[in-house]
XYZ file of C-alpha atoms in Angstrom:
564
model
C 162.862 -38.405 13.300
C 160.803 -39.312 16.320
C 157.794 -39.955 14.132
C 159.420 -42.838 12.279
C 160.154 -44.982 15.361
C 156.644 -44.288 16.560
C 155.197 -45.405 13.257
C 157.303 -48.537 13.376
C 156.125 -49.388 16.830
C 152.523 -48.911 15.729
C 152.972 -51.150 12.720
C 154.456 -53.793 14.948
C 151.409 -53.731 17.142
C 148.972 -54.153 14.264
C 148.492 -50.572 13.026
C 149.489 -49.326 9.545
C 149.974 -45.534 9.762
C 152.500 -43.492 7.785
C 153.945 -40.153 8.755
C 152.064 -38.266 6.026
C 148.739 -39.767 7.099
C 149.536 -38.962 10.692
C 150.187 -35.359 9.755
C 146.889 -35.114 7.873
C 145.049 -36.672 10.780
C 146.470 -34.016 13.082
C 145.292 -31.271 10.718
C 141.811 -32.887 10.206
C 140.975 -34.665 13.449
C 137.258 -35.288 12.761
C 137.796 -37.448 9.653
C 140.643 -39.504 11.103
C 138.822 -40.097 14.372
C 135.898 -41.524 12.486
C 138.136 -43.829 10.452
C 140.210 -45.039 13.375
C 137.193 -45.592 15.658
C 135.992 -48.577 13.652
C 138.607 -50.787 15.278
C 136.977 -50.182 18.660
C 133.387 -50.348 17.399
C 132.496 -53.504 19.354
C 133.620 -52.050 22.667
C 131.916 -48.636 22.460
C 128.485 -49.598 21.210
C 126.628 -46.759 22.890
C 128.636 -44.045 21.130
C 127.087 -44.479 17.712
C 130.090 -45.983 15.900
C 131.171 -44.374 12.651
C 129.906 -40.829 12.187
C 129.178 -39.835 8.557
C 130.614 -36.650 7.165
C 127.447 -35.041 5.790
C 125.501 -32.679 8.024
C 122.232 -34.632 7.982
C 123.878 -37.858 9.078
C 125.961 -36.054 11.711
C 122.819 -34.488 13.155
C 121.212 -37.917 13.430
C 124.304 -39.469 14.965
C 124.578 -36.730 17.574
C 120.919 -37.170 18.610
C 122.001 -39.505 21.394
C 121.862 -36.802 23.991
C 122.474 -38.967 27.019
C 126.116 -39.569 25.957
C 126.714 -35.882 25.502
C 124.911 -35.027 28.731
C 126.900 -37.603 30.600
C 130.328 -36.446 29.398
C 129.340 -32.831 29.859
C 129.151 -33.529 33.583
C 132.663 -35.052 33.678
C 134.839 -31.981 33.422
C 137.942 -33.940 34.383
C 137.921 -35.672 30.988
C 138.659 -33.591 27.921
C 135.658 -33.605 25.506
C 138.040 -33.283 22.552
C 139.975 -36.301 23.722
C 136.770 -38.361 23.857
C 135.654 -37.221 20.414
C 138.992 -37.852 18.790
C 138.786 -41.534 19.862
C 141.717 -43.522 18.574
C 143.518 -40.376 17.440
C 144.178 -39.559 21.078
C 145.424 -43.088 21.614
C 147.776 -42.780 18.643
C 148.987 -39.414 19.902
C 149.625 -40.850 23.356
C 151.412 -43.910 22.001
C 153.588 -41.768 19.749
C 154.740 -39.726 22.706
C 155.686 -42.751 24.774
C 159.189 -44.134 24.564
C 158.658 -47.824 25.287
C 156.400 -50.685 24.342
C 155.563 -51.370 28.001
C 154.298 -47.852 28.414
C 152.245 -48.291 25.192
C 150.463 -51.402 26.568
C 149.745 -49.665 29.842
C 148.244 -46.717 27.970
C 146.065 -48.953 25.817
C 144.792 -50.838 28.864
C 144.063 -47.545 30.562
C 142.075 -46.352 27.555
C 140.066 -49.561 27.441
C 139.270 -49.448 31.146
C 138.187 -45.826 30.871
C 135.967 -46.620 27.905
C 134.348 -49.477 29.811
C 133.757 -47.207 32.795
C 132.199 -44.636 30.473
C 129.860 -47.282 29.041
C 128.789 -48.410 32.492
C 128.173 -44.823 33.576
C 126.164 -44.189 30.415
C 123.941 -47.181 31.157
C 123.491 -46.024 34.727
C 122.530 -42.555 33.532
C 119.971 -44.035 31.121
C 118.300 -46.006 33.908
C 118.209 -42.930 36.109
C 116.623 -40.895 33.310
C 113.921 -43.535 32.839
C 113.143 -43.687 36.529
C 112.909 -39.887 36.615
C 110.098 -39.977 34.046
C 107.936 -42.289 36.162
C 104.740 -40.628 37.533
C 104.702 -39.363 41.037
C 102.041 -41.827 42.050
C 104.739 -44.436 42.712
C 106.197 -42.158 45.353
C 102.722 -41.590 46.755
C 102.066 -45.327 46.856
C 105.363 -45.898 48.610
C 104.533 -43.189 51.119
C 101.085 -44.694 51.649
C 102.541 -48.140 52.235
C 104.946 -46.713 54.785
C 102.070 -44.957 56.516
C 100.093 -48.205 56.525
C 102.983 -50.024 58.140
C 103.304 -47.285 60.730
C 99.557 -47.427 61.463
C 99.713 -51.207 61.721
C 102.528 -50.913 64.229
C 100.608 -48.263 66.146
C 97.357 -50.242 66.144
C 98.920 -53.248 67.810
C 97.456 -52.009 71.071
C 94.125 -50.938 69.530
C 92.139 -54.048 68.571
C 88.953 -52.156 67.674
C 90.791 -50.350 64.905
C 92.006 -53.631 63.476
C 88.445 -54.941 63.504
C 87.178 -51.849 61.709
C 89.908 -52.120 59.106
C 89.163 -55.822 58.603
C 85.454 -55.092 58.180
C 86.200 -52.315 55.727
C 88.368 -54.684 53.697
C 85.519 -57.205 53.548
C 83.064 -54.512 52.449
C 84.236 -53.289 49.032
C 82.648 -50.345 47.316
C 79.289 -51.556 46.008
C 77.191 -50.130 43.281
C 74.210 -48.226 44.681
C 70.770 -49.716 44.306
C 68.716 -48.330 41.434
C 66.437 -45.404 42.117
C 62.827 -46.114 42.931
C 60.199 -45.888 40.212
C 58.981 -42.490 41.417
C 62.408 -40.914 41.000
C 62.907 -42.514 37.595
C 59.528 -41.317 36.322
C 60.160 -37.819 37.665
C 63.500 -37.708 35.852
C 61.843 -38.934 32.654
C 59.135 -36.277 32.961
C 61.767 -33.567 33.344
C 63.561 -34.749 30.208
C 60.396 -34.534 28.094
C 59.939 -31.468 25.877
C 57.662 -28.692 27.055
C 55.323 -29.337 24.142
C 54.439 -32.774 25.574
C 52.453 -31.287 28.451
C 50.005 -34.160 28.808
C 52.716 -36.813 28.847
C 54.724 -34.863 31.417
C 51.687 -34.493 33.653
C 50.727 -38.162 33.372
C 54.269 -39.288 34.191
C 54.312 -36.966 37.195
C 51.022 -38.269 38.602
C 52.084 -41.845 37.979
C 55.303 -41.239 39.909
C 53.236 -40.104 42.896
C 51.599 -43.525 43.079
C 54.909 -45.464 43.406
C 53.923 -47.830 40.581
C 56.224 -50.715 41.541
C 54.981 -50.833 45.106
C 51.367 -50.470 43.986
C 51.728 -53.315 41.487
C 53.208 -55.517 44.219
C 50.178 -54.793 46.409
C 47.851 -55.670 43.523
C 49.765 -58.917 42.924
C 49.367 -60.069 46.511
C 45.673 -59.133 46.550
C 44.776 -60.924 43.334
C 46.849 -63.963 44.322
C 44.808 -64.410 47.488
C 41.583 -63.893 45.540
C 42.554 -66.533 42.987
C 43.770 -68.990 45.616
C 40.442 -69.059 47.454
C 38.885 -72.545 47.131
C 35.630 -72.505 45.179
C 32.908 -74.892 46.341
C 31.997 -77.642 43.927
C 28.377 -76.535 43.858
C 29.412 -73.210 42.296
C 31.842 -74.658 39.762
C 30.706 -75.057 36.185
C 29.526 -78.550 35.378
C 30.201 -78.096 31.692
C 33.858 -77.198 32.096
C 36.350 -80.063 32.418
C 38.128 -78.054 35.121
C 36.112 -78.009 38.335
C 38.299 -75.376 40.055
C 39.059 -72.005 38.499
C 41.359 -69.158 39.459
C 38.579 -66.718 40.365
C 34.852 -66.743 40.855
C 34.052 -63.665 38.780
C 36.084 -61.705 36.267
C 34.109 -58.535 36.960
C 34.769 -58.791 40.687
C 38.454 -59.329 39.953
C 38.469 -56.163 37.837
C 36.869 -54.106 40.623
C 39.304 -55.559 43.150
C 42.360 -54.827 41.007
C 41.475 -51.239 40.112
C 40.256 -50.353 43.593
C 43.381 -51.760 45.245
C 45.712 -49.871 42.897
C 43.908 -46.559 43.481
C 43.932 -47.053 47.251
C 47.650 -47.807 47.187
C 48.258 -44.721 45.041
C 46.409 -42.612 47.619
C 48.533 -43.935 50.503
C 51.798 -43.473 48.608
C 50.936 -39.919 47.554
C 50.115 -38.956 51.135
C 53.412 -40.486 52.246
C 55.340 -38.313 49.759
C 53.315 -35.283 50.780
C 54.159 -35.702 54.463
C 57.855 -36.539 53.877
C 58.728 -33.958 51.244
C 61.347 -32.172 53.338
C 62.952 -35.443 54.451
C 63.009 -36.978 50.973
C 65.209 -34.075 49.882
C 67.892 -35.267 52.346
C 68.165 -38.776 50.876
C 69.975 -39.560 47.638
C 67.482 -42.292 46.718
C 64.405 -40.060 47.055
C 65.663 -36.575 46.244
C 64.397 -36.883 42.659
C 60.768 -37.450 43.599
C 58.240 -35.106 41.942
C 57.366 -33.080 45.034
C 61.033 -32.571 45.895
C 61.815 -31.386 42.351
C 58.663 -29.233 42.409
C 57.210 -30.866 39.321
C 53.822 -30.639 40.989
C 52.485 -28.501 43.809
C 51.549 -29.996 47.190
C 47.994 -28.815 46.662
C 47.652 -30.733 43.406
C 49.198 -33.808 45.042
C 46.672 -33.630 47.886
C 43.785 -33.408 45.415
C 45.180 -36.386 43.505
C 45.426 -38.434 46.717
C 41.845 -37.542 47.677
C 40.470 -38.540 44.273
C 42.399 -41.815 44.221
C 41.331 -42.751 47.736
C 37.657 -41.941 47.221
C 37.380 -43.716 43.877
C 39.314 -46.748 45.118
C 37.141 -47.216 48.192
C 33.963 -46.828 46.128
C 35.086 -49.466 43.650
C 35.951 -51.880 46.438
C 32.765 -51.201 48.388
C 30.308 -51.625 45.519
C 32.311 -54.074 43.409
C 33.295 -56.520 46.183
C 31.931 -55.972 49.706
C 32.177 -53.372 52.496
C 34.658 -55.497 54.455
C 37.243 -55.207 51.685
C 36.683 -51.443 51.477
C 37.118 -51.159 55.246
C 40.413 -53.060 55.135
C 41.634 -50.764 52.363
C 40.726 -47.652 54.369
C 42.533 -49.100 57.395
C 45.598 -49.712 55.267
C 45.657 -46.114 54.004
C 45.450 -44.831 57.573
C 48.178 -47.148 58.889
C 50.610 -46.365 56.074
C 50.117 -42.618 55.676
C 49.152 -41.759 59.234
C 50.916 -44.178 61.588
C 53.883 -45.609 59.681
C 55.004 -42.271 58.231
C 54.862 -40.640 61.668
C 56.565 -43.512 63.493
C 59.560 -43.413 61.161
C 60.886 -40.410 63.070
C 59.997 -41.713 66.521
C 60.883 -45.381 66.910
C 62.376 -48.286 65.001
C 59.095 -50.143 65.601
C 57.822 -48.458 62.447
C 59.101 -51.474 60.497
C 56.594 -53.763 62.226
C 53.761 -51.355 61.445
C 54.848 -51.306 57.829
C 54.834 -55.115 57.843
C 51.216 -55.096 59.046
C 50.383 -52.764 56.162
C 51.938 -55.254 53.755
C 49.960 -58.158 55.225
C 46.504 -56.596 54.811
C 46.174 -56.821 50.960
C 46.042 -60.671 50.957
C 43.200 -60.480 53.463
C 41.408 -58.082 51.123
C 41.604 -60.540 48.243
C 40.521 -63.462 50.415
C 37.525 -61.577 51.803
C 36.523 -60.483 48.298
C 36.366 -64.109 47.142
C 34.719 -65.335 50.353
C 32.025 -62.668 50.166
C 31.177 -63.587 46.614
C 30.634 -67.279 47.310
C 28.911 -66.772 50.668
C 25.529 -68.498 50.945
C 24.035 -65.786 53.129
C 23.281 -62.334 51.801
C 23.896 -60.685 55.163
C 27.358 -62.022 55.939
C 29.336 -59.926 58.433
C 32.989 -59.036 58.589
C 33.428 -61.529 61.435
C 32.292 -64.333 59.140
C 34.718 -63.265 56.413
C 37.740 -62.727 58.651
C 37.388 -65.169 61.538
C 35.530 -68.140 60.143
C 37.007 -71.579 59.652
C 37.571 -70.950 55.953
C 39.666 -67.824 56.531
C 42.790 -69.796 57.481
C 44.231 -69.460 53.985
C 43.834 -65.682 54.021
C 45.646 -65.360 57.324
C 48.418 -67.684 56.101
C 48.985 -65.445 53.070
C 48.892 -62.375 55.328
C 51.547 -63.970 57.562
C 53.613 -64.747 54.459
C 53.605 -61.088 53.410
C 54.194 -59.917 56.987
C 57.314 -62.078 57.363
C 58.604 -61.233 53.891
C 58.743 -57.518 54.712
C 61.623 -57.917 57.171
C 64.382 -59.542 55.091
C 63.416 -57.318 52.181
C 63.365 -54.032 54.062
C 66.228 -54.793 56.463
C 68.593 -55.443 53.568
C 67.376 -52.366 51.706
C 67.693 -50.103 54.746
C 71.219 -51.383 55.426
C 72.291 -50.357 51.933
C 71.005 -46.782 52.392
C 71.447 -46.542 56.166
C 73.502 -43.343 55.828
C 70.600 -41.656 54.039
C 68.168 -42.726 56.747
C 70.504 -41.378 59.397
C 70.903 -38.045 57.609
C 67.137 -37.731 57.217
C 66.531 -38.601 60.876
C 64.512 -41.800 60.280
C 64.794 -44.280 63.139
C 65.819 -47.530 61.457
C 67.533 -50.570 62.930
C 70.019 -50.468 60.077
C 71.940 -47.670 61.806
C 70.562 -47.621 65.366
C 71.216 -51.343 65.987
C 72.814 -53.117 62.997
C 73.251 -56.417 64.851
C 69.552 -56.624 65.677
C 68.722 -55.593 62.134
C 70.524 -58.686 60.813
C 68.957 -60.972 63.440
C 65.432 -59.843 62.585
C 66.028 -60.473 58.885
C 67.294 -63.992 59.619
C 64.471 -64.779 62.038
C 61.664 -63.981 59.625
C 63.451 -65.632 56.714
C 63.357 -68.908 58.644
C 59.684 -68.299 59.530
C 58.802 -68.566 55.837
C 59.129 -72.380 55.988
C 56.242 -73.102 58.432
C 54.081 -70.374 56.880
C 54.315 -71.962 53.440
C 53.678 -75.344 55.047
C 50.427 -74.020 56.557
C 49.030 -73.473 53.058
C 49.662 -77.130 52.266
C 48.341 -78.450 55.568
C 45.208 -76.336 55.154
C 44.439 -78.080 51.878
C 44.801 -75.041 49.623
C 47.781 -76.256 47.551
C 49.177 -79.648 46.607
C 52.579 -81.158 47.323
C 54.230 -79.454 44.342
C 54.021 -76.150 46.205
C 56.197 -77.556 48.974
C 58.998 -78.188 46.510
C 58.769 -74.724 44.939
C 58.442 -72.815 48.205
C 61.168 -74.808 49.960
C 63.670 -74.113 47.188
C 62.884 -70.380 47.234
C 62.950 -70.191 51.029
C 66.294 -72.006 51.218
C 67.757 -69.474 48.808
C 66.536 -66.507 50.849
C 67.491 -68.115 54.173
C 71.007 -68.749 52.865
C 71.371 -65.086 51.950
C 69.930 -64.083 55.329
C 72.522 -66.218 57.137
C 75.287 -64.582 55.132
C 73.787 -61.168 55.907
C 73.727 -62.004 59.612
C 77.280 -63.379 59.731
C 78.878 -60.546 57.782
C 76.632 -57.810 59.227
C 75.795 -56.577 55.746
C 79.410 -56.503 54.537
C 80.840 -58.128 51.447
C 77.724 -57.616 49.335
C 75.544 -59.725 51.650
C 72.922 -56.971 52.004
C 72.582 -56.638 48.269
C 72.343 -60.418 47.855
C 69.534 -60.686 50.414
C 67.673 -57.784 48.810
C 67.587 -59.363 45.351
C 66.774 -62.786 46.803
C 63.704 -61.320 48.517
C 62.686 -59.505 45.334
C 62.526 -62.795 43.432
C 61.358 -65.069 46.234
C 57.900 -63.552 46.759
C 56.671 -63.645 43.126
C 57.983 -67.194 42.709
C 56.173 -68.398 45.828
C 52.879 -66.714 44.890
C 52.965 -67.974 41.319
C 53.886 -71.427 42.597
C 50.854 -71.383 44.904
C 48.558 -70.484 42.001
C 49.991 -73.163 39.724
C 49.841 -75.782 42.479
C 46.342 -74.884 43.678
C 44.549 -77.978 44.870
C 42.093 -79.328 42.333
C 43.251 -77.079 39.509
C 44.592 -79.906 37.336
C 42.122 -82.620 38.338
C 39.889 -82.037 35.323
C 42.806 -82.394 32.924
C 44.026 -85.687 34.389
C 40.621 -87.347 34.920
C 40.473 -87.032 38.687
C 37.609 -85.849 40.867
C 34.900 -87.354 38.682
C 31.600 -87.192 40.511
C 28.304 -88.731 39.484
C 25.614 -86.365 38.345
C 22.433 -86.138 40.399
C 20.487 -86.256 37.157
C 21.810 -89.700 36.173
C 19.016 -92.288 36.134
C 19.499 -95.369 38.285
C 19.835 -98.748 36.614
C 16.697 -100.854 36.464
C 16.633 -104.028 38.482
C 16.683 -107.172 36.379
C 15.213 -110.559 37.113
C 17.614 -113.201 38.181
C 21.026 -113.059 39.632
C 23.601 -110.868 37.874
C 26.119 -113.673 38.454
C 28.720 -111.344 39.922
C 28.667 -108.894 37.029
C 27.766 -105.827 39.095
C 29.746 -102.749 38.158
C 31.689 -100.937 40.894
C 29.921 -97.725 39.951
C 26.466 -99.218 40.582
C 27.599 -100.667 43.878
C 28.903 -97.308 45.100
C 25.849 -95.331 43.982
C 23.661 -94.205 46.831
C 19.911 -93.836 46.579
C 18.613 -90.325 45.983
C 17.818 -88.414 49.152
C 14.268 -88.245 50.399
C 13.326 -84.664 49.652
C 10.192 -83.104 51.122
C 8.744 -81.245 48.160
C 6.236 -79.388 50.334
C 9.080 -77.672 52.190
C 10.533 -76.492 48.894
C 7.240 -74.873 47.830
C 5.952 -77.600 45.532
C 2.337 -78.755 45.912
C 1.184 -82.334 45.512
C -0.844 -82.688 42.307
C -4.554 -83.461 42.783
């Protein structure tokens, strides 16, 4: 009879349960628990709500493993009591004897269910954090170590300066390999059947083609910039000033200079084979990779040097051939040896770079010389050689910002190979030298204008290029090569030299006078106007007033006899 009062109390509180249904629910707890749990669906959202009776649906509903794992750890709570849901509440209420006890039990159940939901959410967050990669822990450990080091380095200022410099110097991309290494790699990738192509690529890599082409560019620029006298210019052409005096001489000069440069570069690789293997930028050169034997390289250098000097000697003049031979000796003999002795090797290399413009200037001066027996003193130290020395000074000064920035980028390789370079022996002086010679480019370019070789347009072009390189040199000096300043100065120097040389050729004095009607001179064959009787009444032309009488020429001195 105790079941009837219990049922009445439940109906009074909002539940409709009969004694027969209560008995069936006790016999089949799984079905009744699912039916009675719908009243508490909104509170226990994480428990899946109503569980279907079929096996497939039950398997899906029980896939929420975190709820099961959580309650499996709470042994103090009966798993059957949790599963039965509201059935346990009904059973507890039926056993109580008062309505006050019933309300207390219901409040207890609700509080426990809320605590279970909160614990389930906490468990889910912990499971997600457990799946995070271990790098977060490593990062946290690293940050703690950084803080500890920062606290330790409070009394060590030099470490703070090193860390600040390292932060300003991010990891930069390495400069591209030189042309010799790239050609050697390309020759290795060629099939064995292409023997001739492999051999040609290997020999071309020995000549350092980029450097050789730069030498040819500076030589031909000086040759083309030489001022041609008006007496030798073509009277039929509207342009009284041309780029060169002879195309054939220009061809001999170009080919001879390239072969001489190839000889010097091959000897340099031959002497530095063991040291090139220690540097990442040069370890792919043909002699290091044994694509060619040292004996064959020596024969190639001998043939290039002999043929180049012969072409320069017979095609231009002996002075140009002598300058080329001096350049081969300075580069292969002195510069290559000094690299392992003193940092002064950079100045010797700059002298080597300044000789090719003198070669081109002497080639043009020897061709237009009025005397057949002109000496090397006349070609090098005469009044008209100022332009050649100005171009030589331009190339001499350009070597320092270009090479100082390059050597700073690969200073570790130079140190490993044992080459004495300012980039690693004295980095501060290395930056100062680059800045000093970058500023020297301004007066050197001005000397070409003051000497009368170029017009005012060259000042605009050269000043813009020099400001660009000087700006990068200042940044290189302030940051000591950090923050990409070395790379910026390197590429600025790469572009500055061709732009200045091309600007000098385009702005050569007198080049455009024929196109714009300037520099019109009267021909010596023009007949003078006949004198007329009477006054011209002020109608004289300015041209007739400015015309001078023909010079009194002694025909006997010129070999002409007076007719009898």
